[in-house]
């Protein structure tokens, strides 16, 4: 069979057994996967080419079980704009998605204990704004003008067998801010008492932009919430590991160590945890 024949040779998905159409193959380390099976993988998973058929099969089983976790998820707090961080504070779980139909999207449900860190990353791009002279050549303004572009990203580091981070963009469109480097503002007075040109500071501060501040504050709120959650989980784990101390039961007067429910082992009175 020639190269042309191999190119159009029909392939079968090693996961579902279905026939893979033209340009529909998703190559694995030791096999092939159809695009329909690929759609079921976690959106945060990115190592498909280095994964074996059995590893992908295990992930698909995990993703199928995740549907029940999504169905049981009760959102108590929402952070973000288009892509949102959803928290189920009662169950100690969270998920990140840009979809409204959660059952169809099947976003990965993770526990607070899976969070290992969170970073707000603000990417900046600076471009000088030019103008044309009478000969059609591009030249700088005097004083120079610049356009600053900003994109805001959240990266949540997690423990998961199929991905170790969730990275998403907060802003739908790039935040653009124009700035003039410096400009004469009249005459000032020097330390010697002589008249001197007063100039507007050349320092550029993007915080003056309402849109910039909005996305930065949004990112800091998400970061603070997740890091606070992580700290809370750690403190609870430390407290749970500490040995319980004997107390005097107000109900029966016995000296007792509260059981797992925080009750007296003799009369069942609640003692607290």
PDB file of C-alpha atoms in Angstrom:
ATOM      1  CA  UNK A   1       0.000   0.000   0.000  1.00  0.00           C
ATOM      2  CA  UNK A   2       1.421   3.367  -1.003  1.00  0.00           C
ATOM      3  CA  UNK A   3       1.619   6.534   1.056  1.00  0.00           C
ATOM      4  CA  UNK A   4      -1.655   7.796  -0.448  1.00  0.00           C
ATOM      5  CA  UNK A   5      -3.433   4.569   0.541  1.00  0.00           C
ATOM      6  CA  UNK A   6      -2.092   4.705   4.109  1.00  0.00           C
ATOM      7  CA  UNK A   7      -3.211   8.309   4.433  1.00  0.00           C
ATOM      8  CA  UNK A   8      -6.826   7.407   3.653  1.00  0.00           C
ATOM      9  CA  UNK A   9      -6.803   3.990   5.318  1.00  0.00           C
ATOM     10  CA  UNK A  10      -9.813   3.649   7.650  1.00  0.00           C
ATOM     11  CA  UNK A  11      -8.988   3.588  11.337  1.00  0.00           C
ATOM     12  CA  UNK A  12     -10.979   2.348  14.311  1.00  0.00           C
ATOM     13  CA  UNK A  13     -11.179   4.097  17.689  1.00  0.00           C
ATOM     14  CA  UNK A  14      -9.449   1.979  20.337  1.00  0.00           C
ATOM     15  CA  UNK A  15     -11.822   3.372  22.985  1.00  0.00           C
ATOM     16  CA  UNK A  16     -15.327   2.997  21.554  1.00  0.00           C
ATOM     17  CA  UNK A  17     -14.653   0.778  18.524  1.00  0.00           C
ATOM     18  CA  UNK A  18     -16.236   3.259  16.137  1.00  0.00           C
ATOM     19  CA  UNK A  19     -14.848   4.037  12.711  1.00  0.00           C
ATOM     20  CA  UNK A  20     -12.745   7.203  12.567  1.00  0.00           C
ATOM     21  CA  UNK A  21     -13.616   9.523   9.719  1.00  0.00           C
ATOM     22  CA  UNK A  22     -11.236  11.545   7.566  1.00  0.00           C
ATOM     23  CA  UNK A  23      -9.272  14.060   9.694  1.00  0.00           C
ATOM     24  CA  UNK A  24     -11.073  12.720  12.772  1.00  0.00           C
ATOM     25  CA  UNK A  25      -8.211  10.739  14.276  1.00  0.00           C
ATOM     26  CA  UNK A  26      -6.710  11.804  17.607  1.00  0.00           C
ATOM     27  CA  UNK A  27      -3.409   9.955  17.862  1.00  0.00           C
ATOM     28  CA  UNK A  28      -2.457   8.342  21.161  1.00  0.00           C
ATOM     29  CA  UNK A  29       0.899   6.954  22.249  1.00  0.00           C
ATOM     30  CA  UNK A  30      -0.135   3.410  21.317  1.00  0.00           C
ATOM     31  CA  UNK A  31      -3.384   3.757  19.439  1.00  0.00           C
ATOM     32  CA  UNK A  32      -6.107   5.948  17.965  1.00  0.00           C
ATOM     33  CA  UNK A  33      -9.065   7.861  19.357  1.00  0.00           C
ATOM     34  CA  UNK A  34     -12.065   9.385  17.584  1.00  0.00           C
ATOM     35  CA  UNK A  35     -13.039  13.013  18.032  1.00  0.00           C
ATOM     36  CA  UNK A  36     -16.210  12.062  19.918  1.00  0.00           C
ATOM     37  CA  UNK A  37     -14.209  10.295  22.633  1.00  0.00           C
ATOM     38  CA  UNK A  38     -11.735  13.180  22.673  1.00  0.00           C
ATOM     39  CA  UNK A  39     -14.570  15.614  23.467  1.00  0.00           C
ATOM     40  CA  UNK A  40     -15.294  13.690  26.653  1.00  0.00           C
ATOM     41  CA  UNK A  41     -11.816  14.294  28.094  1.00  0.00           C
ATOM     42  CA  UNK A  42     -11.196  17.000  30.670  1.00  0.00           C
ATOM     43  CA  UNK A  43     -10.807  20.467  29.097  1.00  0.00           C
ATOM     44  CA  UNK A  44      -7.736  20.957  31.302  1.00  0.00           C
ATOM     45  CA  UNK A  45      -6.024  17.794  30.005  1.00  0.00           C
ATOM     46  CA  UNK A  46      -3.247  18.481  27.455  1.00  0.00           C
ATOM     47  CA  UNK A  47      -1.054  15.376  27.285  1.00  0.00           C
ATOM     48  CA  UNK A  48      -3.126  13.265  24.921  1.00  0.00           C
ATOM     49  CA  UNK A  49      -0.333  12.335  22.475  1.00  0.00           C
ATOM     50  CA  UNK A  50       1.813  10.885  25.276  1.00  0.00           C
ATOM     51  CA  UNK A  51      -1.073   8.926  26.821  1.00  0.00           C
ATOM     52  CA  UNK A  52      -1.766   5.253  26.258  1.00  0.00           C
ATOM     53  CA  UNK A  53      -5.133   3.777  25.356  1.00  0.00           C
ATOM     54  CA  UNK A  54      -5.518   2.403  28.888  1.00  0.00           C
ATOM     55  CA  UNK A  55      -4.697   5.772  30.444  1.00  0.00           C
ATOM     56  CA  UNK A  56      -7.325   7.471  28.279  1.00  0.00           C
ATOM     57  CA  UNK A  57      -9.809   4.711  29.090  1.00  0.00           C
ATOM     58  CA  UNK A  58      -9.246   5.367  32.814  1.00  0.00           C
ATOM     59  CA  UNK A  59      -9.786   9.086  32.306  1.00  0.00           C
ATOM     60  CA  UNK A  60     -13.040   8.483  30.425  1.00  0.00           C
ATOM     61  CA  UNK A  61     -14.250   6.383  33.369  1.00  0.00           C
ATOM     62  CA  UNK A  62     -13.285   9.236  35.728  1.00  0.00           C
ATOM     63  CA  UNK A  63     -15.134  11.716  33.506  1.00  0.00           C
ATOM     64  CA  UNK A  64     -18.236   9.508  33.471  1.00  0.00           C
ATOM     65  CA  UNK A  65     -18.228   9.344  37.275  1.00  0.00           C
ATOM     66  CA  UNK A  66     -17.749  13.124  37.347  1.00  0.00           C
ATOM     67  CA  UNK A  67     -21.261  13.554  35.895  1.00  0.00           C
ATOM     68  CA  UNK A  68     -22.768  12.465  39.202  1.00  0.00           C
ATOM     69  CA  UNK A  69     -20.537  14.949  41.059  1.00  0.00           C
ATOM     70  CA  UNK A  70     -21.817  17.715  38.752  1.00  0.00           C
ATOM     71  CA  UNK A  71     -25.436  16.682  39.353  1.00  0.00           C
ATOM     72  CA  UNK A  72     -24.889  16.825  43.134  1.00  0.00           C
ATOM     73  CA  UNK A  73     -23.013  20.142  42.995  1.00  0.00           C
ATOM     74  CA  UNK A  74     -24.854  23.020  44.725  1.00  0.00           C
ATOM     75  CA  UNK A  75     -23.376  26.418  43.834  1.00  0.00           C
ATOM     76  CA  UNK A  76     -23.252  28.733  46.859  1.00  0.00           C
ATOM     77  CA  UNK A  77     -20.820  31.311  45.471  1.00  0.00           C
ATOM     78  CA  UNK A  78     -19.812  32.416  41.963  1.00  0.00           C
ATOM     79  CA  UNK A  79     -16.677  34.362  41.055  1.00  0.00           C
ATOM     80  CA  UNK A  80     -15.605  35.586  37.623  1.00  0.00           C
ATOM     81  CA  UNK A  81     -17.294  36.821  34.477  1.00  0.00           C
ATOM     82  CA  UNK A  82     -17.487  34.644  31.324  1.00  0.00           C
ATOM     83  CA  UNK A  83     -15.396  31.829  32.772  1.00  0.00           C
ATOM     84  CA  UNK A  84     -16.556  31.346  36.341  1.00  0.00           C
ATOM     85  CA  UNK A  85     -15.248  29.734  39.501  1.00  0.00           C
ATOM     86  CA  UNK A  86     -18.201  27.969  41.137  1.00  0.00           C
ATOM     87  CA  UNK A  87     -17.984  27.050  44.808  1.00  0.00           C
ATOM     88  CA  UNK A  88     -20.029  24.518  46.747  1.00  0.00           C
ATOM     89  CA  UNK A  89     -18.999  25.721  50.188  1.00  0.00           C
ATOM     90  CA  UNK A  90     -21.089  23.174  52.079  1.00  0.00           C
ATOM     91  CA  UNK A  91     -19.500  20.213  50.264  1.00  0.00           C
ATOM     92  CA  UNK A  92     -16.018  21.764  50.062  1.00  0.00           C
ATOM     93  CA  UNK A  93     -15.886  21.451  46.267  1.00  0.00           C
ATOM     94  CA  UNK A  94     -15.380  23.734  43.257  1.00  0.00           C
ATOM     95  CA  UNK A  95     -15.320  23.762  39.462  1.00  0.00           C
ATOM     96  CA  UNK A  96     -14.385  26.178  36.667  1.00  0.00           C
ATOM     97  CA  UNK A  97     -16.459  26.545  33.507  1.00  0.00           C
ATOM     98  CA  UNK A  98     -17.617  28.985  30.846  1.00  0.00           C
ATOM     99  CA  UNK A  99     -20.755  26.974  30.066  1.00  0.00           C
ATOM    100  CA  UNK A 100     -24.284  27.459  31.346  1.00  0.00           C
ATOM    101  CA  UNK A 101     -25.421  23.891  30.803  1.00  0.00           C
ATOM    102  CA  UNK A 102     -23.323  22.151  33.462  1.00  0.00           C
ATOM    103  CA  UNK A 103     -24.703  18.690  32.720  1.00  0.00           C
ATOM    104  CA  UNK A 104     -23.605  18.946  29.087  1.00  0.00           C
ATOM    105  CA  UNK A 105     -20.237  20.588  29.853  1.00  0.00           C
ATOM    106  CA  UNK A 106     -19.422  18.141  32.674  1.00  0.00           C
ATOM    107  CA  UNK A 107     -16.778  20.430  34.273  1.00  0.00           C
ATOM    108  CA  UNK A 108     -14.302  18.683  36.563  1.00  0.00           C
ATOM    109  CA  UNK A 109     -15.474  18.806  40.184  1.00  0.00           C
ATOM    110  CA  UNK A 110     -12.531  19.141  42.561  1.00  0.00           C
ATOM    111  CA  UNK A 111     -12.258  19.224  46.344  1.00  0.00           C
ATOM    112  CA  UNK A 112     -10.820  22.153  48.266  1.00  0.00           C
ATOM    113  CA  UNK A 113      -8.073  19.773  49.360  1.00  0.00           C
ATOM    114  CA  UNK A 114      -6.965  19.462  45.707  1.00  0.00           C
ATOM    115  CA  UNK A 115      -5.844  23.122  45.590  1.00  0.00           C
ATOM    116  CA  UNK A 116      -2.093  23.639  45.999  1.00  0.00           C
ATOM    117  CA  UNK A 117      -1.811  27.275  44.893  1.00  0.00           C
ATOM    118  CA  UNK A 118      -3.300  30.103  42.856  1.00  0.00           C
ATOM    119  CA  UNK A 119      -1.631  32.811  40.739  1.00  0.00           C
ATOM    120  CA  UNK A 120      -2.970  35.968  39.083  1.00  0.00           C
ATOM    121  CA  UNK A 121      -0.961  36.665  35.923  1.00  0.00           C
ATOM    122  CA  UNK A 122      -1.347  40.012  34.133  1.00  0.00           C
ATOM    123  CA  UNK A 123       0.240  39.993  30.680  1.00  0.00           C
ATOM    124  CA  UNK A 124       1.296  43.377  29.266  1.00  0.00           C
ATOM    125  CA  UNK A 125       2.125  44.339  25.693  1.00  0.00           C
ATOM    126  CA  UNK A 126       3.406  47.833  24.873  1.00  0.00           C
ATOM    127  CA  UNK A 127       3.341  49.313  21.356  1.00  0.00           C
ATOM    128  CA  UNK A 128       4.327  52.824  20.272  1.00  0.00           C
ATOM    129  CA  UNK A 129       1.604  54.675  18.348  1.00  0.00           C
ATOM    130  CA  UNK A 130       3.082  56.224  15.200  1.00  0.00           C
ATOM    131  CA  UNK A 131       1.872  58.882  12.772  1.00  0.00           C
ATOM    132  CA  UNK A 132       2.627  59.661   9.134  1.00  0.00           C
ATOM    133  CA  UNK A 133       4.596  62.735   8.095  1.00  0.00           C
ATOM    134  CA  UNK A 134       3.914  64.660   4.871  1.00  0.00           C
ATOM    135  CA  UNK A 135       6.036  62.158   2.936  1.00  0.00           C
ATOM    136  CA  UNK A 136       4.083  59.162   4.183  1.00  0.00           C
ATOM    137  CA  UNK A 137       6.785  57.964   6.595  1.00  0.00           C
ATOM    138  CA  UNK A 138       5.877  56.668  10.048  1.00  0.00           C
ATOM    139  CA  UNK A 139       7.331  58.880  12.772  1.00  0.00           C
ATOM    140  CA  UNK A 140       6.865  59.214  16.537  1.00  0.00           C
ATOM    141  CA  UNK A 141       4.594  61.736  18.142  1.00  0.00           C
ATOM    142  CA  UNK A 142       6.228  64.405  20.254  1.00  0.00           C
ATOM    143  CA  UNK A 143       5.896  63.497  23.058  1.00  0.00           C
ATOM    144  CA  UNK A 144       5.725  59.750  22.231  1.00  0.00           C
ATOM    145  CA  UNK A 145       2.411  57.921  22.532  1.00  0.00           C
ATOM    146  CA  UNK A 146       1.998  54.300  23.536  1.00  0.00           C
ATOM    147  CA  UNK A 147      -0.753  51.717  23.593  1.00  0.00           C
ATOM    148  CA  UNK A 148      -0.678  49.237  26.488  1.00  0.00           C
ATOM    149  CA  UNK A 149      -2.618  45.995  26.159  1.00  0.00           C
ATOM    150  CA  UNK A 150      -3.499  43.763  29.116  1.00  0.00           C
ATOM    151  CA  UNK A 151      -4.857  40.250  29.501  1.00  0.00           C
ATOM    152  CA  UNK A 152      -5.666  38.743  32.899  1.00  0.00           C
ATOM    153  CA  UNK A 153      -5.207  35.042  33.679  1.00  0.00           C
ATOM    154  CA  UNK A 154      -5.857  32.885  36.721  1.00  0.00           C
ATOM    155  CA  UNK A 155      -3.841  29.691  37.222  1.00  0.00           C
ATOM    156  CA  UNK A 156      -5.091  27.279  39.880  1.00  0.00           C
ATOM    157  CA  UNK A 157      -2.552  24.597  40.772  1.00  0.00           C
ATOM    158  CA  UNK A 158      -4.251  21.340  41.738  1.00  0.00           C
ATOM    159  CA  UNK A 159      -3.675  17.695  42.531  1.00  0.00           C
ATOM    160  CA  UNK A 160      -5.364  15.589  39.870  1.00  0.00           C
ATOM    161  CA  UNK A 161      -4.198  12.469  38.000  1.00  0.00           C
ATOM    162  CA  UNK A 162      -4.930  14.059  34.596  1.00  0.00           C
ATOM    163  CA  UNK A 163      -3.896  17.706  34.958  1.00  0.00           C
ATOM    164  CA  UNK A 164      -1.996  19.824  37.466  1.00  0.00           C
ATOM    165  CA  UNK A 165      -3.350  23.287  36.674  1.00  0.00           C
ATOM    166  CA  UNK A 166      -6.482  25.102  35.593  1.00  0.00           C
ATOM    167  CA  UNK A 167      -5.662  28.252  33.620  1.00  0.00           C
ATOM    168  CA  UNK A 168      -8.312  30.596  32.270  1.00  0.00           C
ATOM    169  CA  UNK A 169      -8.645  34.185  31.068  1.00  0.00           C
ATOM    170  CA  UNK A 170     -10.744  36.673  33.005  1.00  0.00           C
ATOM    171  CA  UNK A 171     -11.283  39.282  30.279  1.00  0.00           C
ATOM    172  CA  UNK A 172     -13.152  38.533  27.049  1.00  0.00           C
ATOM    173  CA  UNK A 173     -11.317  41.227  25.101  1.00  0.00           C
ATOM    174  CA  UNK A 174      -7.924  42.820  25.627  1.00  0.00           C
ATOM    175  CA  UNK A 175      -7.878  45.910  27.848  1.00  0.00           C
ATOM    176  CA  UNK A 176      -6.269  48.751  25.856  1.00  0.00           C
ATOM    177  CA  UNK A 177      -4.922  51.938  27.453  1.00  0.00           C
ATOM    178  CA  UNK A 178      -3.297  54.791  25.515  1.00  0.00           C
ATOM    179  CA  UNK A 179      -0.658  56.895  27.224  1.00  0.00           C
ATOM    180  CA  UNK A 180       1.449  59.937  26.323  1.00  0.00           C
ATOM    181  CA  UNK A 181       4.935  59.677  27.819  1.00  0.00           C
ATOM    182  CA  UNK A 182       5.256  63.323  28.938  1.00  0.00           C
ATOM    183  CA  UNK A 183       3.936  66.778  28.180  1.00  0.00           C
ATOM    184  CA  UNK A 184       4.828  70.353  29.074  1.00  0.00           C
ATOM    185  CA  UNK A 185       2.392  71.838  31.555  1.00  0.00           C
ATOM    186  CA  UNK A 186       3.634  75.437  31.837  1.00  0.00           C
ATOM    187  CA  UNK A 187       6.199  76.897  34.252  1.00  0.00           C
ATOM    188  CA  UNK A 188       7.067  75.740  37.726  1.00  0.00           C
ATOM    189  CA  UNK A 189       9.531  76.972  40.356  1.00  0.00           C
ATOM    190  CA  UNK A 190      12.859  75.298  41.057  1.00  0.00           C
ATOM    191  CA  UNK A 191      14.479  74.996  44.492  1.00  0.00           C
ATOM    192  CA  UNK A 192      16.569  78.024  43.641  1.00  0.00           C
ATOM    193  CA  UNK A 193      13.407  80.053  43.093  1.00  0.00           C
ATOM    194  CA  UNK A 194      13.930  80.318  39.314  1.00  0.00           C
ATOM    195  CA  UNK A 195      11.245  79.604  36.802  1.00  0.00           C
ATOM    196  CA  UNK A 196      11.562  76.073  35.347  1.00  0.00           C
ATOM    197  CA  UNK A 197       9.426  73.972  32.970  1.00  0.00           C
ATOM    198  CA  UNK A 198       6.939  71.806  34.876  1.00  0.00           C
ATOM    199  CA  UNK A 199       6.350  68.419  33.209  1.00  0.00           C
ATOM    200  CA  UNK A 200       3.697  65.801  33.709  1.00  0.00           C
ATOM    201  CA  UNK A 201       5.221  62.655  35.165  1.00  0.00           C
ATOM    202  CA  UNK A 202       6.223  60.135  32.512  1.00  0.00           C
ATOM    203  CA  UNK A 203       5.311  57.282  34.893  1.00  0.00           C
ATOM    204  CA  UNK A 204       2.479  55.161  33.555  1.00  0.00           C
ATOM    205  CA  UNK A 205       0.003  53.656  35.992  1.00  0.00           C
ATOM    206  CA  UNK A 206      -2.595  51.258  34.507  1.00  0.00           C
ATOM    207  CA  UNK A 207      -4.489  51.359  37.810  1.00  0.00           C
ATOM    208  CA  UNK A 208      -6.047  54.605  36.583  1.00  0.00           C
ATOM    209  CA  UNK A 209      -8.084  52.548  34.126  1.00  0.00           C
ATOM    210  CA  UNK A 210     -11.467  51.449  35.509  1.00  0.00           C
ATOM    211  CA  UNK A 211     -11.481  48.344  33.302  1.00  0.00           C
ATOM    212  CA  UNK A 212      -7.958  47.375  34.373  1.00  0.00           C
ATOM    213  CA  UNK A 213      -8.869  47.726  38.044  1.00  0.00           C
ATOM    214  CA  UNK A 214     -12.050  45.700  37.575  1.00  0.00           C
ATOM    215  CA  UNK A 215     -10.255  42.646  36.180  1.00  0.00           C
ATOM    216  CA  UNK A 216      -7.372  42.928  38.621  1.00  0.00           C
ATOM    217  CA  UNK A 217      -9.763  43.063  41.579  1.00  0.00           C
ATOM    218  CA  UNK A 218     -11.718  40.141  40.097  1.00  0.00           C
ATOM    219  CA  UNK A 219      -8.526  38.072  39.876  1.00  0.00           C
ATOM    220  CA  UNK A 220      -7.427  39.000  43.388  1.00  0.00           C
ATOM    221  CA  UNK A 221     -10.846  38.028  44.744  1.00  0.00           C
ATOM    222  CA  UNK A 222     -10.617  34.583  43.127  1.00  0.00           C
ATOM    223  CA  UNK A 223      -7.034  34.127  44.316  1.00  0.00           C
ATOM    224  CA  UNK A 224      -7.867  35.207  47.870  1.00  0.00           C
ATOM    225  CA  UNK A 225     -10.899  32.914  48.016  1.00  0.00           C
ATOM    226  CA  UNK A 226      -8.949  29.841  46.894  1.00  0.00           C
ATOM    227  CA  UNK A 227      -5.939  30.512  49.115  1.00  0.00           C
ATOM    228  CA  UNK A 228      -8.245  31.128  52.070  1.00  0.00           C
ATOM    229  CA  UNK A 229      -9.970  27.839  51.332  1.00  0.00           C
ATOM    230  CA  UNK A 230      -6.618  26.035  51.163  1.00  0.00           C
ATOM    231  CA  UNK A 231      -5.545  27.524  54.514  1.00  0.00           C
ATOM    232  CA  UNK A 232      -8.860  26.590  56.106  1.00  0.00           C
ATOM    233  CA  UNK A 233      -8.534  22.996  54.922  1.00  0.00           C
ATOM    234  CA  UNK A 234      -5.007  22.798  56.323  1.00  0.00           C
ATOM    235  CA  UNK A 235      -6.087  24.153  59.699  1.00  0.00           C
ATOM    236  CA  UNK A 236      -8.974  21.698  59.880  1.00  0.00           C
ATOM    237  CA  UNK A 237      -6.629  18.815  59.041  1.00  0.00           C
ATOM    238  CA  UNK A 238      -4.224  19.871  61.804  1.00  0.00           C
ATOM    239  CA  UNK A 239      -7.081  20.199  64.296  1.00  0.00           C
ATOM    240  CA  UNK A 240      -8.453  16.777  63.353  1.00  0.00           C
ATOM    241  CA  UNK A 241      -5.016  15.196  63.859  1.00  0.00           C
ATOM    242  CA  UNK A 242      -4.684  16.557  67.393  1.00  0.00           C
ATOM    243  CA  UNK A 243      -5.642  14.060  70.136  1.00  0.00           C
ATOM    244  CA  UNK A 244      -8.928  14.836  71.890  1.00  0.00           C
ATOM    245  CA  UNK A 245      -8.664  15.928  75.522  1.00  0.00           C
ATOM    246  CA  UNK A 246     -10.855  14.479  78.294  1.00  0.00           C
ATOM    247  CA  UNK A 247     -13.629  16.767  79.584  1.00  0.00           C
ATOM    248  CA  UNK A 248     -16.256  16.652  82.287  1.00  0.00           C
ATOM    249  CA  UNK A 249     -19.694  15.903  80.901  1.00  0.00           C
ATOM    250  CA  UNK A 250     -22.283  18.430  82.188  1.00  0.00           C
ATOM    251  CA  UNK A 251     -25.004  15.808  81.666  1.00  0.00           C
ATOM    252  CA  UNK A 252     -23.724  12.935  83.791  1.00  0.00           C
ATOM    253  CA  UNK A 253     -20.608  14.409  85.405  1.00  0.00           C
ATOM    254  CA  UNK A 254     -18.319  11.717  84.049  1.00  0.00           C
ATOM    255  CA  UNK A 255     -14.831  12.411  82.740  1.00  0.00           C
ATOM    256  CA  UNK A 256     -14.949  11.420  79.104  1.00  0.00           C
ATOM    257  CA  UNK A 257     -13.342  11.911  75.706  1.00  0.00           C
ATOM    258  CA  UNK A 258     -15.915  13.101  73.106  1.00  0.00           C
ATOM    259  CA  UNK A 259     -16.617  10.565  70.393  1.00  0.00           C
ATOM    260  CA  UNK A 260     -16.520  11.324  66.652  1.00  0.00           C
ATOM    261  CA  UNK A 261     -19.909  13.056  66.945  1.00  0.00           C
ATOM    262  CA  UNK A 262     -18.708  15.175  69.880  1.00  0.00           C
ATOM    263  CA  UNK A 263     -20.901  13.330  72.386  1.00  0.00           C
ATOM    264  CA  UNK A 264     -20.313  11.829  75.824  1.00  0.00           C
ATOM    265  CA  UNK A 265     -19.487   8.138  75.588  1.00  0.00           C
ATOM    266  CA  UNK A 266     -21.618   7.410  78.703  1.00  0.00           C
ATOM    267  CA  UNK A 267     -24.845   9.439  78.415  1.00  0.00           C
ATOM    268  CA  UNK A 268     -24.699  10.703  74.841  1.00  0.00           C
ATOM    269  CA  UNK A 269     -24.848  14.418  75.738  1.00  0.00           C
ATOM    270  CA  UNK A 270     -23.373  16.678  73.086  1.00  0.00           C
ATOM    271  CA  UNK A 271     -20.024  18.128  74.212  1.00  0.00           C
ATOM    272  CA  UNK A 272     -18.864  19.883  71.042  1.00  0.00           C
ATOM    273  CA  UNK A 273     -15.998  18.995  68.712  1.00  0.00           C
TER     274      UNK A 273
END
